[in-house]
XYZ file of C-alpha atoms in Angstrom:
337
model
C 89.471 147.936 26.131
C 92.184 145.562 27.228
C 95.828 146.492 27.716
C 98.657 143.987 27.779
C 102.236 145.002 28.401
C 104.321 142.094 27.098
C 107.819 143.469 26.646
C 109.931 141.560 24.155
C 113.561 142.319 23.467
C 114.760 141.988 19.919
C 117.279 139.334 20.879
C 114.521 137.130 22.253
C 112.026 137.864 19.540
C 111.038 135.188 17.108
C 107.912 134.496 15.171
C 106.894 131.752 17.574
C 107.570 133.869 20.625
C 105.668 136.813 19.256
C 102.717 134.647 18.352
C 102.684 133.044 21.777
C 102.804 136.316 23.702
C 100.215 138.180 21.700
C 96.558 137.454 21.219
C 95.292 136.727 17.709
C 94.762 139.888 15.703
C 91.384 141.233 14.789
C 89.769 139.277 11.992
C 86.543 141.198 11.569
C 85.208 144.743 11.402
C 84.891 146.167 14.898
C 88.132 144.773 16.358
C 91.658 146.160 16.311
C 94.864 145.043 18.001
C 97.639 147.630 18.201
C 101.231 147.462 19.416
C 103.561 150.257 20.410
C 107.085 150.495 21.711
C 108.405 152.537 24.617
C 108.890 156.283 24.949
C 107.163 159.598 24.514
C 107.316 159.134 20.758
C 104.075 157.220 21.226
C 102.229 160.072 22.980
C 99.580 160.254 20.246
C 98.693 156.630 20.942
C 98.738 157.259 24.698
C 96.182 160.042 24.260
C 94.083 157.836 21.978
C 94.050 155.198 24.717
C 93.512 157.640 27.561
C 90.544 159.311 25.883
C 89.136 156.116 24.308
C 89.132 157.898 20.970
C 88.918 154.793 18.769
C 85.801 153.692 20.598
C 84.401 157.239 20.348
C 84.869 157.448 16.581
C 83.618 153.908 16.134
C 80.373 154.771 17.912
C 79.968 157.757 15.581
C 79.728 155.166 12.779
C 77.450 152.874 14.765
C 80.289 150.484 15.544
C 81.295 149.171 18.971
C 85.040 148.643 18.481
C 87.017 146.301 20.707
C 90.566 147.638 21.130
C 93.544 145.606 22.316
C 96.832 147.304 23.227
C 100.220 145.609 23.358
C 103.747 146.855 24.067
C 106.760 145.349 22.305
C 110.400 146.391 22.072
C 112.064 145.993 18.693
C 111.014 146.430 15.092
C 111.696 142.811 14.145
C 109.172 141.503 16.674
C 106.674 144.082 15.436
C 107.073 143.081 11.809
C 106.937 139.343 12.493
C 103.793 139.747 14.572
C 102.065 141.775 11.860
C 102.889 139.242 9.138
C 101.836 136.352 11.389
C 98.425 137.954 11.897
C 99.018 138.329 15.639
C 98.535 142.095 15.365
C 96.548 144.417 13.119
C 98.554 147.607 13.555
C 102.175 147.959 14.613
C 104.507 150.871 15.171
C 108.195 151.418 14.571
C 110.594 153.815 12.917
C 110.329 154.716 9.262
C 113.079 152.302 8.065
C 111.499 149.109 9.515
C 108.178 150.100 7.960
C 109.873 150.641 4.606
C 111.585 147.260 4.883
C 108.218 145.573 5.280
C 106.638 147.675 2.512
C 109.477 146.541 0.262
C 109.241 142.844 1.235
C 105.466 142.550 0.981
C 104.725 144.218 -2.358
C 102.393 141.952 -4.293
C 101.698 139.944 -1.110
C 100.490 141.511 2.141
C 101.156 145.005 0.725
C 102.078 146.636 4.028
C 101.855 150.439 4.094
C 101.995 153.210 6.672
C 98.845 154.630 8.231
C 100.173 157.831 9.784
C 103.140 159.464 11.427
C 103.332 159.575 15.216
C 105.327 162.778 15.196
C 108.643 164.361 14.323
C 111.304 164.276 17.011
C 115.077 164.040 17.121
C 116.918 160.964 18.332
C 120.314 161.601 19.897
C 123.381 159.417 19.674
C 124.807 159.734 23.195
C 128.003 158.518 24.822
C 129.615 158.448 28.257
C 133.031 157.923 26.629
C 134.743 161.336 26.764
C 136.931 160.375 23.798
C 133.925 160.047 21.481
C 133.055 163.447 20.030
C 132.201 162.398 16.451
C 131.496 159.176 14.565
C 135.149 158.971 13.608
C 136.081 158.603 17.288
C 134.270 155.280 17.769
C 136.520 152.208 17.957
C 135.924 148.469 18.049
C 136.036 148.682 21.849
C 132.920 150.887 21.990
C 129.383 149.501 22.125
C 126.308 151.347 20.898
C 122.913 150.265 22.262
C 119.957 150.423 19.849
C 116.518 148.781 20.012
C 117.070 146.755 16.836
C 120.686 146.458 15.717
C 121.214 146.802 11.981
C 117.562 147.190 11.060
C 115.792 149.648 13.382
C 115.303 153.390 13.053
C 118.458 154.275 14.935
C 120.676 151.809 13.069
C 119.358 152.771 9.635
C 119.753 156.467 10.458
C 123.314 155.799 11.563
C 123.941 153.818 8.365
C 122.838 156.764 6.228
C 125.261 159.075 8.024
C 128.014 156.447 7.920
C 127.610 156.132 4.151
C 127.872 159.911 3.873
C 131.060 160.093 5.942
C 132.816 156.828 5.048
C 131.337 155.897 1.651
C 128.404 153.705 0.609
C 130.487 150.519 0.746
C 131.038 151.053 4.470
C 127.505 151.950 5.529
C 127.377 149.004 7.954
C 130.630 150.038 9.632
C 129.041 150.473 13.061
C 126.722 147.451 12.956
C 129.457 145.291 14.497
C 129.625 147.435 17.630
C 125.844 147.849 17.940
C 123.896 145.832 20.511
C 120.118 145.323 20.566
C 118.724 146.582 23.849
C 115.412 148.180 24.816
C 115.644 151.905 25.487
C 114.925 151.661 29.249
C 117.722 149.108 29.735
C 120.154 151.048 27.563
C 119.359 154.227 29.489
C 120.086 152.534 32.810
C 123.376 151.165 31.461
C 124.556 154.494 30.101
C 123.700 156.412 33.261
C 125.266 153.810 35.566
C 128.427 153.457 33.481
C 130.935 150.674 33.983
C 129.412 148.300 31.424
C 130.483 147.481 27.877
C 127.695 149.752 26.634
C 129.115 153.261 26.609
C 126.868 154.737 23.911
C 123.175 154.745 23.092
C 121.265 155.968 20.043
C 118.398 157.131 22.188
C 114.961 158.702 21.858
C 112.661 160.857 24.019
C 112.186 160.699 26.969
C 115.263 158.555 27.541
C 117.782 160.935 25.991
C 116.604 163.710 28.331
C 117.151 161.456 31.348
C 120.588 160.441 30.137
C 121.718 163.996 29.488
C 120.978 164.888 33.113
C 124.088 162.831 33.893
C 127.193 165.040 33.521
C 129.149 162.076 32.137
C 126.823 161.733 29.134
C 127.088 163.951 26.067
C 125.471 164.224 22.619
C 127.480 163.047 19.635
C 124.854 163.449 16.916
C 121.161 164.173 16.326
C 118.988 162.454 13.739
C 117.899 165.933 12.631
C 121.539 166.650 11.724
C 121.509 163.598 9.483
C 118.121 164.205 7.879
C 118.423 167.946 7.416
C 115.744 169.060 9.847
C 112.537 167.879 11.566
C 111.669 164.353 10.497
C 109.184 161.634 11.373
C 110.435 159.245 14.027
C 107.751 156.562 14.325
C 104.907 155.499 12.077
C 101.926 153.168 12.334
C 101.444 150.564 9.624
C 99.236 147.660 8.614
C 98.405 145.299 5.770
C 96.269 146.002 2.712
C 93.910 143.284 3.927
C 93.178 144.980 7.241
C 92.849 148.366 5.558
C 90.432 147.128 2.896
C 88.349 144.685 4.944
C 87.787 146.995 7.940
C 86.932 150.407 6.476
C 84.895 151.652 9.448
C 87.427 150.444 12.028
C 90.275 151.913 9.996
C 88.484 155.251 9.661
C 87.744 155.330 13.396
C 91.408 154.661 14.122
C 92.681 157.317 11.719
C 90.168 159.879 13.001
C 91.216 159.040 16.565
C 94.852 159.740 15.703
C 93.922 163.077 14.129
C 91.907 164.079 17.196
C 94.741 163.049 19.517
C 97.093 165.376 17.620
C 94.617 168.239 18.121
C 94.233 167.429 21.826
C 97.996 167.418 22.411
C 98.570 170.715 20.634
C 95.671 172.368 22.489
C 96.902 171.409 25.971
C 100.429 170.037 26.228
C 100.531 169.925 30.064
C 97.402 167.755 30.032
C 99.002 165.522 27.376
C 102.044 165.118 29.613
C 99.771 163.947 32.440
C 98.106 161.490 30.055
C 101.514 160.035 29.181
C 102.384 159.460 32.834
C 98.931 158.026 33.526
C 98.810 155.604 30.599
C 102.454 154.558 30.690
C 102.470 154.421 34.502
C 105.689 156.395 34.170
C 107.876 157.259 37.154
C 109.274 160.313 35.357
C 108.721 163.689 37.050
C 105.808 165.580 35.533
C 107.930 168.677 34.939
C 110.411 166.652 32.851
C 107.611 165.150 30.736
C 106.080 168.597 30.243
C 109.483 169.934 29.167
C 109.773 167.179 26.573
C 106.226 167.593 25.227
C 106.807 171.336 24.878
C 110.265 171.012 23.295
C 110.181 173.126 20.094
C 112.156 170.384 18.281
C 109.221 168.001 18.719
C 106.017 168.076 16.683
C 103.292 165.575 17.532
C 101.747 165.344 14.080
C 100.269 162.523 12.020
C 101.636 164.151 8.830
C 104.867 162.451 7.676
C 107.993 164.598 7.379
C 111.187 163.740 5.482
C 110.350 160.032 5.303
C 111.289 159.941 1.623
C 114.930 160.515 2.560
C 114.937 157.002 3.991
C 113.154 155.516 0.979
C 115.629 157.125 -1.404
C 118.857 156.501 0.527
C 118.058 152.928 1.582
C 117.242 152.092 -2.034
C 120.578 153.572 -3.120
C 122.361 151.446 -0.509
C 120.581 148.305 -1.724
C 118.593 147.806 1.478
C 115.328 148.317 -0.404
C 114.781 146.553 -3.713
C 111.820 148.654 -4.787
C 112.158 152.359 -5.490
C 109.334 154.566 -4.259
C 108.363 157.408 -6.573
C 107.180 159.475 -3.604
C 106.157 159.096 0.041
C 102.597 158.404 -1.093
C 103.694 155.042 -2.497
C 104.134 153.616 1.007
C 101.330 155.448 2.872
C 97.661 154.503 2.561
C 95.542 157.093 0.776
C 93.915 158.454 3.948
C 97.248 160.150 4.749
C 97.701 161.692 1.308
C 95.707 164.824 2.055
C 98.343 166.317 4.348
C 101.442 168.217 3.303
C 103.643 165.145 3.790
C 107.100 164.281 2.616
């Protein structure tokens, strides 16, 4: 197994850059190249890597699978790399996956493989004047991984449409800045920069809230009505169909990782620190992994809210009849939504 940590910011990402920084994707059964972003939202993948679960399930089918891991920041870079064939499997929030599902119907036919878990994302601010969305002004700056298109921005757009009307759903795009979570976290904690707010995710939001100057404005769970999938894994119809054994090994590895995490959360926390080479204190990571708001499950939850609302707002051209329209059939057996 090889592991490359090439961190791209959304602002720097382009198709050429992504292709140059990443090795060619797997072209034959027995190879898989996977990319993830940063944060504990990718714990299932960390456990898969730590325990070599893809290789284990490949061997059960008589297949010696070569696995390549990459780390990228930003949904746009993920999507470009997948379409360019530089990666086989990518990960991002539900909205970026839906955007690609929408764009590639009748072509690459991109669909989701599995959820990586349900967890809240918090909109945080160190501006004491900002208590609600209505308190933001043109002088404020909100850091997000992928301004206008990523999970955080699309979630904010849905709430903005609810509060200000559909015609104004992009109201906060103009004050949003694309910045990787680690950099946004450092900026918010330090203060003194133009970035005074951050639509964050675990573990970063926990770090930020340790600072007495930082407070929560909104949770994604407030917007979506309860526990909801944060990140998903997705790929093309071609990879799914042409690599059935590799795909099965990968899906089975994800399912086993979920079981491992739920059976021993302290051990999963140690795996996160080990794989991510994280400097976070173990007790903080354990606290996050054991947070009752978080469910590390491969079963999608409340993803259809995005499909429905983004279609209503005109972001998605195609209307999904249900969540099963944009997930491959291997995921259909669970009680998804």
